[in-house]
One Martini backbone bead per residue (centre of mass of N, CA, C, O) as a GRO file, in nm:
protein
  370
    1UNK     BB    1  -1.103  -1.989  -1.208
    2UNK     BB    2  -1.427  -1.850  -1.288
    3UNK     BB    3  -1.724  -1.852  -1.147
    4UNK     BB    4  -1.997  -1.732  -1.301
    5UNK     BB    5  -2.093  -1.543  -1.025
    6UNK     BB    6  -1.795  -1.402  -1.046
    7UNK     BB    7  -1.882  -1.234  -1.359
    8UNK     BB    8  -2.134  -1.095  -1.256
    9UNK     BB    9  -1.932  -0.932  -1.069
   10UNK     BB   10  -1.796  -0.792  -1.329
   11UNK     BB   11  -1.738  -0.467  -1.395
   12UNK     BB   12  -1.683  -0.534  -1.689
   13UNK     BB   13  -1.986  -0.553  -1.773
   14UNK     BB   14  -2.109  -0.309  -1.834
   15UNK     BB   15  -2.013  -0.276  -2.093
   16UNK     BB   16  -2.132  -0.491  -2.246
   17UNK     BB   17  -2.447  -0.411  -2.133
   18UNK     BB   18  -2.426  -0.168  -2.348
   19UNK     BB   19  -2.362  -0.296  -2.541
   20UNK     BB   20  -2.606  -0.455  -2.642
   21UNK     BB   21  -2.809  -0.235  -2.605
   22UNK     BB   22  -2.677  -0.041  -2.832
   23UNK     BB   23  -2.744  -0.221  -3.065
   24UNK     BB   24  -3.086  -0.262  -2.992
   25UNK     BB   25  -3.106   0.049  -3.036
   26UNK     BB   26  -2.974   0.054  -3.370
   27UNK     BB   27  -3.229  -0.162  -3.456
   28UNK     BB   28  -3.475   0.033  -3.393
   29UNK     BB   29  -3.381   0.264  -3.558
   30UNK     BB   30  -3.364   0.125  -3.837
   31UNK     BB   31  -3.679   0.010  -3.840
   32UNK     BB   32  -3.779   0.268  -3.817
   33UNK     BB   33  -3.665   0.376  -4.067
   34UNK     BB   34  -3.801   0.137  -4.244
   35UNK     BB   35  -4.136   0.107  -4.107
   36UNK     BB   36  -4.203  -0.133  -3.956
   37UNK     BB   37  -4.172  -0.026  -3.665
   38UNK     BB   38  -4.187   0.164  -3.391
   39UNK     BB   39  -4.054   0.351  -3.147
   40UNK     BB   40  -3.969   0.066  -2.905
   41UNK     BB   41  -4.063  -0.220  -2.995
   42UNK     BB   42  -3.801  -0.345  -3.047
   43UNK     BB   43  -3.657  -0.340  -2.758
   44UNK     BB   44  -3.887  -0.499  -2.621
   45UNK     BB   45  -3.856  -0.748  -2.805
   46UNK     BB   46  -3.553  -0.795  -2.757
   47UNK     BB   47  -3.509  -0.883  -2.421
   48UNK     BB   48  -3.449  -1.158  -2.457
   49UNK     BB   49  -3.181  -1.127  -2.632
   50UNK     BB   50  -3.036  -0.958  -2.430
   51UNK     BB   51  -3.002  -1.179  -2.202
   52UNK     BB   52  -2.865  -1.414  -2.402
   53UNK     BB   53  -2.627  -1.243  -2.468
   54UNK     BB   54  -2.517  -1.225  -2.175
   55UNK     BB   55  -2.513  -1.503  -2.119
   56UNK     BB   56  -2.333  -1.635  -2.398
   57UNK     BB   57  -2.084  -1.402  -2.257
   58UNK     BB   58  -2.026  -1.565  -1.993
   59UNK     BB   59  -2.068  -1.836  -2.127
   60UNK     BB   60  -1.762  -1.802  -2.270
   61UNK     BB   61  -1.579  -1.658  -2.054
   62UNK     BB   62  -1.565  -1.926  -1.922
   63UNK     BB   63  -1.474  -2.103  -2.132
   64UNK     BB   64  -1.203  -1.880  -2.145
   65UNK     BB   65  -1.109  -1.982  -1.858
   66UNK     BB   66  -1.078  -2.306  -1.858
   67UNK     BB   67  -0.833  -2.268  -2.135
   68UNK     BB   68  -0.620  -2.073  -1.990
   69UNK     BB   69  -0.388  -2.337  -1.948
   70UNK     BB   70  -0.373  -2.467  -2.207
   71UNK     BB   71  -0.334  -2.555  -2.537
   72UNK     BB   72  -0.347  -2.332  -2.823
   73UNK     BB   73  -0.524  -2.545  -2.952
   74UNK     BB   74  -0.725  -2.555  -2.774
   75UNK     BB   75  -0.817  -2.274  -2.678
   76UNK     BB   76  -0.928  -2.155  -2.956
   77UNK     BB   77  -1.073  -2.412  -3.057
   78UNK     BB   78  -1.285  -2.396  -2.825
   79UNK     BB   79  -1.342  -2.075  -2.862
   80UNK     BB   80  -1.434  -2.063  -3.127
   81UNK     BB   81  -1.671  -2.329  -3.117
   82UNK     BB   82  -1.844  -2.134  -2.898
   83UNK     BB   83  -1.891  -1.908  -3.065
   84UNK     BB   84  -2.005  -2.001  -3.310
   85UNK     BB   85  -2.247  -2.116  -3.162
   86UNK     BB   86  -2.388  -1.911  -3.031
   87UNK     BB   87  -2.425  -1.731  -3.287
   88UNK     BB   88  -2.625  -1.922  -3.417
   89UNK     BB   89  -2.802  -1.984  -3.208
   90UNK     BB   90  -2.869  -1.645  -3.154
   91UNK     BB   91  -2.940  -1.610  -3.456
   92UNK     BB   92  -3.201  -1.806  -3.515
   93UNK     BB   93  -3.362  -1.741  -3.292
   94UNK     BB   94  -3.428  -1.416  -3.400
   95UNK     BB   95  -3.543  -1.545  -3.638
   96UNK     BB   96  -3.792  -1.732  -3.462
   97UNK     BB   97  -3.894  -1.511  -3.313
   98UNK     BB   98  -3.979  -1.339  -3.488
   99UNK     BB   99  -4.158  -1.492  -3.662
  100UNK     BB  100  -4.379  -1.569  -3.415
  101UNK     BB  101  -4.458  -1.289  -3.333
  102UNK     BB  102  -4.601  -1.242  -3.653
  103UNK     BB  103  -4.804  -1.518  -3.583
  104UNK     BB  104  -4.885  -1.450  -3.249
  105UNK     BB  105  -4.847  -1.107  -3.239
  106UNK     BB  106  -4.794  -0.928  -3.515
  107UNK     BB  107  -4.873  -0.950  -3.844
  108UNK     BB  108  -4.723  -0.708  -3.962
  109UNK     BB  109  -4.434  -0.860  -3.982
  110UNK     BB  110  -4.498  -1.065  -4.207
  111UNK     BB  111  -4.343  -0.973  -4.442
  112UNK     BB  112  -4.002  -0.983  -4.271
  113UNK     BB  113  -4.021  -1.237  -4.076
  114UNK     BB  114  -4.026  -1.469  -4.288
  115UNK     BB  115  -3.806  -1.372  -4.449
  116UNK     BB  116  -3.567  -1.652  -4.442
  117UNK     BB  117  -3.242  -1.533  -4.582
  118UNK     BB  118  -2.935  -1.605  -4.642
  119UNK     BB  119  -2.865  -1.288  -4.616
  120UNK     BB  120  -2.981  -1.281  -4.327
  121UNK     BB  121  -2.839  -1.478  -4.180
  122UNK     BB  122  -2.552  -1.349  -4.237
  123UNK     BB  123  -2.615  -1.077  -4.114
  124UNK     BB  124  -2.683  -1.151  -3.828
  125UNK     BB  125  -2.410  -1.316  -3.764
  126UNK     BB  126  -2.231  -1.134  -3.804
  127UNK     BB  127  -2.345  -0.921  -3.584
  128UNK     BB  128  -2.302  -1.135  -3.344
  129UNK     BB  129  -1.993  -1.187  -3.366
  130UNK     BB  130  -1.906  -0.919  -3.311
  131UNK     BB  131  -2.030  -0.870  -3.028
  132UNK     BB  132  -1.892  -1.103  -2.889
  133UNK     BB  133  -1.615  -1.006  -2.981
  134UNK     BB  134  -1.608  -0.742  -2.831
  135UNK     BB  135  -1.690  -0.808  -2.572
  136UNK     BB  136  -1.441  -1.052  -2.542
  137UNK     BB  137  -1.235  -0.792  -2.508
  138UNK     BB  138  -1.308  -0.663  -2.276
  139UNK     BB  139  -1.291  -0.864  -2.071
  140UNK     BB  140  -0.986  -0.935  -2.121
  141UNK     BB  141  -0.897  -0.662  -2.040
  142UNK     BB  142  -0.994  -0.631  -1.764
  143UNK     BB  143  -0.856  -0.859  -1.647
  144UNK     BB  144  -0.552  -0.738  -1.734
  145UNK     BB  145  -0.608  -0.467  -1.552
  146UNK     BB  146  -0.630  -0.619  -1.290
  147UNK     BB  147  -0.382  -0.769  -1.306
  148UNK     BB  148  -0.239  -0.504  -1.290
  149UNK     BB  149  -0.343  -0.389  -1.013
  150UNK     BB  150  -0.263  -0.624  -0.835
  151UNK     BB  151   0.019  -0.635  -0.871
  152UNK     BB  152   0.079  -0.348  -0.786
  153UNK     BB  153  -0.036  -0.398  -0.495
  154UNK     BB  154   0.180  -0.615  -0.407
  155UNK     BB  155   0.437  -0.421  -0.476
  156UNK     BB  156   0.363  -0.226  -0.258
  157UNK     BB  157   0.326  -0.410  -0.005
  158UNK     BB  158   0.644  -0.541  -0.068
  159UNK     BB  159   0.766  -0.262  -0.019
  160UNK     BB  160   0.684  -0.205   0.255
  161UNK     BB  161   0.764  -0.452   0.416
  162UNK     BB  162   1.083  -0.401   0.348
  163UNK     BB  163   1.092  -0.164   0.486
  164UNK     BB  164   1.014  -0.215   0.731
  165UNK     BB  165   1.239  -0.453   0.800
  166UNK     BB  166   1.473  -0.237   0.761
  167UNK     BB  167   1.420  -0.071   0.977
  168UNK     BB  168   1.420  -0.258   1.204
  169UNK     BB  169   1.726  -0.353   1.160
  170UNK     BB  170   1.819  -0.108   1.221
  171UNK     BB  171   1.694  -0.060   1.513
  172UNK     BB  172   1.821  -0.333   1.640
  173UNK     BB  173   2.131  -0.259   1.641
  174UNK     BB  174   2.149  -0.065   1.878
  175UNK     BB  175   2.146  -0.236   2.122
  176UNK     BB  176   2.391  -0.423   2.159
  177UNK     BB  177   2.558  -0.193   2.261
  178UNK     BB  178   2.452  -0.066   2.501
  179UNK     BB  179   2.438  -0.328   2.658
  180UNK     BB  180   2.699  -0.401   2.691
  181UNK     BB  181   2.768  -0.127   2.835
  182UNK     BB  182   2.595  -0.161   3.058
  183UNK     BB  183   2.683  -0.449   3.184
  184UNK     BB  184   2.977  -0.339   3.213
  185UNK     BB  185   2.890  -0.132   3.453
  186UNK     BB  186   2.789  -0.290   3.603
  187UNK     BB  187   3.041  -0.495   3.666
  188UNK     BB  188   3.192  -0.293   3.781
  189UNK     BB  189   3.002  -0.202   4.033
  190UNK     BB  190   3.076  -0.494   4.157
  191UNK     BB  191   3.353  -0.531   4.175
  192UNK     BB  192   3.371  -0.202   4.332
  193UNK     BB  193   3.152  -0.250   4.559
  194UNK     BB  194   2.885  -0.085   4.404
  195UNK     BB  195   2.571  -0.227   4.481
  196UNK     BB  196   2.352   0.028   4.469
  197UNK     BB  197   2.415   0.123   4.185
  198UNK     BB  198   2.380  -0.161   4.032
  199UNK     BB  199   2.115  -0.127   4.117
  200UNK     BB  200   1.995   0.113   3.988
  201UNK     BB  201   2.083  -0.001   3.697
  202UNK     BB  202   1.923  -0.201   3.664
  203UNK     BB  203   1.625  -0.093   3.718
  204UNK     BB  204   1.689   0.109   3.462
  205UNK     BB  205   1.677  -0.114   3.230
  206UNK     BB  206   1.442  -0.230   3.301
  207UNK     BB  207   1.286  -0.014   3.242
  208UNK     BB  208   1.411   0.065   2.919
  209UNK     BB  209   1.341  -0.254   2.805
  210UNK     BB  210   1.028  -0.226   2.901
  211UNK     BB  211   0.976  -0.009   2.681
  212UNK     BB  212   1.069  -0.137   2.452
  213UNK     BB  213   0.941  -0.405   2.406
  214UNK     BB  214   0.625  -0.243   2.420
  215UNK     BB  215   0.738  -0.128   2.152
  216UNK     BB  216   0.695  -0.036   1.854
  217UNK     BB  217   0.967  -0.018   1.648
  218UNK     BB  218   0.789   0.104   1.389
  219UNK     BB  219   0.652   0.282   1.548
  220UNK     BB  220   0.501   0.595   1.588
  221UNK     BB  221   0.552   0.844   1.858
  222UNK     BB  222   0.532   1.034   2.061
  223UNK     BB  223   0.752   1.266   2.225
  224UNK     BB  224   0.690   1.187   2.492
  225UNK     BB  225   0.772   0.916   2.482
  226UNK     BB  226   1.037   0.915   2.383
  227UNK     BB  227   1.127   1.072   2.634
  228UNK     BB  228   1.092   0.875   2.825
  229UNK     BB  229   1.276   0.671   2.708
  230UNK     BB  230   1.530   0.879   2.732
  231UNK     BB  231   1.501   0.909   3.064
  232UNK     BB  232   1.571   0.606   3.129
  233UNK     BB  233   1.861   0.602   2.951
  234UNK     BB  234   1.992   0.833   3.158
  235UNK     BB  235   1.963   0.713   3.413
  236UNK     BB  236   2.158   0.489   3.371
  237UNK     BB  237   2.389   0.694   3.330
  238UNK     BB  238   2.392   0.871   3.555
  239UNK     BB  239   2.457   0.626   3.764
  240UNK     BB  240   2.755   0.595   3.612
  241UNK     BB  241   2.872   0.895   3.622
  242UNK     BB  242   2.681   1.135   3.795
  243UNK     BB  243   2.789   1.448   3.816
  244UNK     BB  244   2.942   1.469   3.524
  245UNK     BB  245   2.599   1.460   3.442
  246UNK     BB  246   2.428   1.697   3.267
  247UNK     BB  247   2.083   1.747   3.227
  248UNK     BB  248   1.860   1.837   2.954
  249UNK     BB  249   1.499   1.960   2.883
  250UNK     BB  250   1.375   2.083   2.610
  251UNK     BB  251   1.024   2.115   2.551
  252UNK     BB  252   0.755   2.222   2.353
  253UNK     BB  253   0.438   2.180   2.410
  254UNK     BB  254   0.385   2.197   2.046
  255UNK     BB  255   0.545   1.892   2.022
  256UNK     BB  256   0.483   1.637   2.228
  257UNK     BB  257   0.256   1.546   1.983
  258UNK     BB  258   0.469   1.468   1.829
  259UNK     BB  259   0.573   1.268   1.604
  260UNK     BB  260   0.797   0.962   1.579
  261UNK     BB  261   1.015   0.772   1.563
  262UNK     BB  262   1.117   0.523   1.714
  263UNK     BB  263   1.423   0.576   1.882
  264UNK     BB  264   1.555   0.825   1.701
  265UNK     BB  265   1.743   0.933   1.986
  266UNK     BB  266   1.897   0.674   2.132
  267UNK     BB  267   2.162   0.728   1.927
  268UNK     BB  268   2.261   1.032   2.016
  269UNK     BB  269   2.329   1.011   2.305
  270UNK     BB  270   2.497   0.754   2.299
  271UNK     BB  271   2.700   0.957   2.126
  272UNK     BB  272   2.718   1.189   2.368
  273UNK     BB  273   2.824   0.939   2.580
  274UNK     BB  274   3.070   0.835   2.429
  275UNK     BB  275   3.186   1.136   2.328
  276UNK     BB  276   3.135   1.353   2.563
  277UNK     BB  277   3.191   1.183   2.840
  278UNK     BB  278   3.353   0.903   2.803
  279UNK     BB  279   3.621   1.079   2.662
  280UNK     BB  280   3.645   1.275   2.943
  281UNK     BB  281   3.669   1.381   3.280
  282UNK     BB  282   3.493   1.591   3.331
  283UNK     BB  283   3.243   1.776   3.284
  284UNK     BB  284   2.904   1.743   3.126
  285UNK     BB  285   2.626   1.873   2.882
  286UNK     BB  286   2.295   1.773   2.811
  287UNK     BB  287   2.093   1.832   2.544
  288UNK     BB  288   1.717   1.805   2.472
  289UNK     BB  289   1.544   1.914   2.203
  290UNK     BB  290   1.199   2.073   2.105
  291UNK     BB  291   1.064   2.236   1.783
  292UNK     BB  292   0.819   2.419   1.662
  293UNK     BB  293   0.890   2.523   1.260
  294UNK     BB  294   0.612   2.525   1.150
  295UNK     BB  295   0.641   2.267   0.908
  296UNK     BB  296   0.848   2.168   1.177
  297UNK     BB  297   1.073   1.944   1.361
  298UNK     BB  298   1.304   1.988   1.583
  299UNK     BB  299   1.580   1.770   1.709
  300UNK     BB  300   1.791   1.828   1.945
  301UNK     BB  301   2.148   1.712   2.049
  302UNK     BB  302   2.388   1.828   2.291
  303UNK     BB  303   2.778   1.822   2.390
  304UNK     BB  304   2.941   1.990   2.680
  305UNK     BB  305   3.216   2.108   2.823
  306UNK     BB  306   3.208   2.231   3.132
  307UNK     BB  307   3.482   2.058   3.218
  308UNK     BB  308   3.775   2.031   3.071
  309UNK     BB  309   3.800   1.795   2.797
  310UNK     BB  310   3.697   1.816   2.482
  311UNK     BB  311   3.556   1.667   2.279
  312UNK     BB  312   3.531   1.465   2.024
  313UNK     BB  313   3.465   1.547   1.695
  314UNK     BB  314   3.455   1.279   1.567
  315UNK     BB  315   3.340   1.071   1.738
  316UNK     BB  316   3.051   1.236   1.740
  317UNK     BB  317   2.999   1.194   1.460
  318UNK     BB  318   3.026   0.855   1.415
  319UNK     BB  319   3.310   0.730   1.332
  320UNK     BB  320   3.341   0.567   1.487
  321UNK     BB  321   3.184   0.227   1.355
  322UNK     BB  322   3.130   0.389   1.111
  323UNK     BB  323   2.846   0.564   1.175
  324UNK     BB  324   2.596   0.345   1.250
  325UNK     BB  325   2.410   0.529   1.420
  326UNK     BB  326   2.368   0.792   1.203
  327UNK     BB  327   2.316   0.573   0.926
  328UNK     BB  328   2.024   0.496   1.021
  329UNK     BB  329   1.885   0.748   1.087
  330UNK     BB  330   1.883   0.799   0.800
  331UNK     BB  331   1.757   0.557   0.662
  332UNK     BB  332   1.476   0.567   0.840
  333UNK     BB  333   1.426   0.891   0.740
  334UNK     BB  334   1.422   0.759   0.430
  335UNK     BB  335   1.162   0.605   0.484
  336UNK     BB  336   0.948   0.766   0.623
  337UNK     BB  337   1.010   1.044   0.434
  338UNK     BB  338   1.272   1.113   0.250
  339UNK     BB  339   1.336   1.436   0.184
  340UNK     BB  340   1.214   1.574   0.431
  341UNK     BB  341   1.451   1.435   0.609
  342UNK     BB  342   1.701   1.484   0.871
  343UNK     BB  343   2.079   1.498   0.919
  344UNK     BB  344   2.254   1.719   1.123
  345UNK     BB  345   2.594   1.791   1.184
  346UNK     BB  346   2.836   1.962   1.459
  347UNK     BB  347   3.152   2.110   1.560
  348UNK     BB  348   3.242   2.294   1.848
  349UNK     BB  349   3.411   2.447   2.070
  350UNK     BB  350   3.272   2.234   2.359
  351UNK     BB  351   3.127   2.014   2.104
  352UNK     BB  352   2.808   1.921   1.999
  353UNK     BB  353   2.575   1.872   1.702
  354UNK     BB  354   2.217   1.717   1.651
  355UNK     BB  355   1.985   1.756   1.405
  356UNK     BB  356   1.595   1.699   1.329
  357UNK     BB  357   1.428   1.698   1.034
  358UNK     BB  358   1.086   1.709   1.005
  359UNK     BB  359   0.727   1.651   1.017
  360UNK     BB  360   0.468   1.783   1.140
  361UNK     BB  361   0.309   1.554   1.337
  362UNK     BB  362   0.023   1.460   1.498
  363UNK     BB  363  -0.154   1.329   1.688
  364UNK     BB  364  -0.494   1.247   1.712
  365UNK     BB  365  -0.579   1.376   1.954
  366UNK     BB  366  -0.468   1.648   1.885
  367UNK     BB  367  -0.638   1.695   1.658
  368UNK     BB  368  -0.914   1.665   1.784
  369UNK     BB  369  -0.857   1.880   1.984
  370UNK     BB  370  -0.849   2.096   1.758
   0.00000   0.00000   0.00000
């Protein structure tokens, strides 16, 4: 229920205040042209009628907002009776007002203001509910239009929450695979009394984790800062393979300002190391590419066997575990992007390539800066 205070604040009010306003323009107009009084005196002596008609439609709808939960014969019958109720009231007004005006200051409309004959009565009444009927007609139907745009609104908030939430759970499903990984790695290096490795592997995770921690999994960040977290995760792997695995980055300077998913590089690498380096003997060269091409950032990941048998190709592709973390990545690209966003893979003679299509946007300092 809305307190008064509240209805006198409701933009629906415009209209009825309007129609009022309208009402006795119309009746200004009409008994001008009836010869009673000229044009505009009709209006200004209406002023208290005009004010008392938008208060007593007011207090309707405040009456029909306190009805509203009521059972319907109460709530009809209730605003029925407050309706009749205002009408008659503003009617008889109307009729008595204009009475006084003739006898205490216009003595020339005692004329036509004296004669209150029932036909009389009937036509301003009848005139009377019309205006509050169609007022009250306006207030519900902006009520209803009000409360479907505030649905909407919700609607949208929840939807955007939801995918927010998908999201993130997406985000975080590639952690633990990553991690078990990790720490088998550690594991075996203490075992294998290579402590020196096992320290720089630790050091490695935990500059990595606390990059991952301190940053929303769901927010976009420059691909500079994206860059730095997996330049911290390929140093985990580097401490692990040693010489066989060769690291490139090239990214171009007018890209490193480019917007990017939070994480969304750290799943390709990890397929890329798991499928192109820990999967063959030899050396393989790692290389992570960035380059905006018109409105498109394009980023790749290539995993190429250097020396020795090639990359499993299927395996690369992320069939493996079922392609969960090329499957996130997609699904990551298709909340946030839609359909601007793609990923694809393919198989060379000598390793694999997965390359990201996004929509080019700019960090906003460098927007400002430009």
């Amino acid at each position: 229920m809305k307190p008064l205070g509240a209805l006198l604040g409701n933009a629906a009010l415009r209209p009825v205040l309007v129609i009022w306003g309208f009402g006795y323009l119309l009746v200004d107009i009409f008994v001008y042209l009836m010869g009673r009084m000229p044009l505009g005196v009709s209006s200004v002596a209406s002023i208290p009628l005009f004010i008392l008609g938008v208060t007593y439609t007011l207090l309707l709808e405040w009456t029909r907002q306190r009805l509203r939960d009521r059972p319907s014969w109460i709530r009809w019958g209730g605003l029925g009776a407050a309706l009749m109720l205002a009408t008659a009231v503003h009617s008889f007004f109307d009729l008595y007002y204009f009475k006084w005006l003739a006898i205490a200051v216009v003595p020339d409309w005692q004329r036509w203001a004296m004669d209150i004959t029932p036909e009389r009565i009937f036509t301003v009444g009848l005139l009377y509910l019309w205006t509050f009927c169609l007022a009250l007609t306006l207030l519900w139907a902006a009520g209803v239009g009000g409360a479907a745009e505030r649905a909407a609104a919700r609607a949208t908030l929840f939807k955007a929450e939801k995918q927010r939430a998908e999201a993130a759970a997406l985000r975080l499903q590639l952690n633990p695979h990553f991690l078990f990984n990790t720490l088998n790695s550690i594991s075996s290096l203490v075992t294998l009394d290579r402590k020196a490795e096992a320290e720089t592997m630790i050091d490695q995770l935990a500059g990595f984790l606390r990059a991952s921690l301190e940053s929303d999994p769901m927010a976009d960040v420059p691909l500079a800062r994206e860059l730095d977290t997996i330049e911290a995760y390929l140093g985990i792997e580097a401490a692990r393979f040693g010489e066989r695995l060769s690291i490139e980055v090239d990214v171009a300077d007018a890209a490193m300002a480019a917007m990017v998913p939070n994480f969304i590089l750290q799943p390709l690498v990890e397929n890329a190391i798991k499928h192109g380096v820990a999967a063959q003997r030899g050396e393989a060269t790692l290389r992570v590419s960035a380059v905006a091409e018109g409105e498109e950032l394009v980023l790749s990941v290539v995993n190429r066997a250097t020396t020795g048998d090639s990359p499993d190709p299927a395996g690369a592709g992320g069939h493996g575990r079922k392609g969960i973390g090329l499957m996130n990545i997609r699904q990551r690209l298709r909340i946030s992007y839609g359909e601007r966003a793609s990923l694809d893979t393919r198989a060379v003679d000598d390793g694999f390539v997965a390359t990201i299509r996004l929509p080019l946007q700019l960090s906003r300092i460098d927007r400002a800066a430009a």
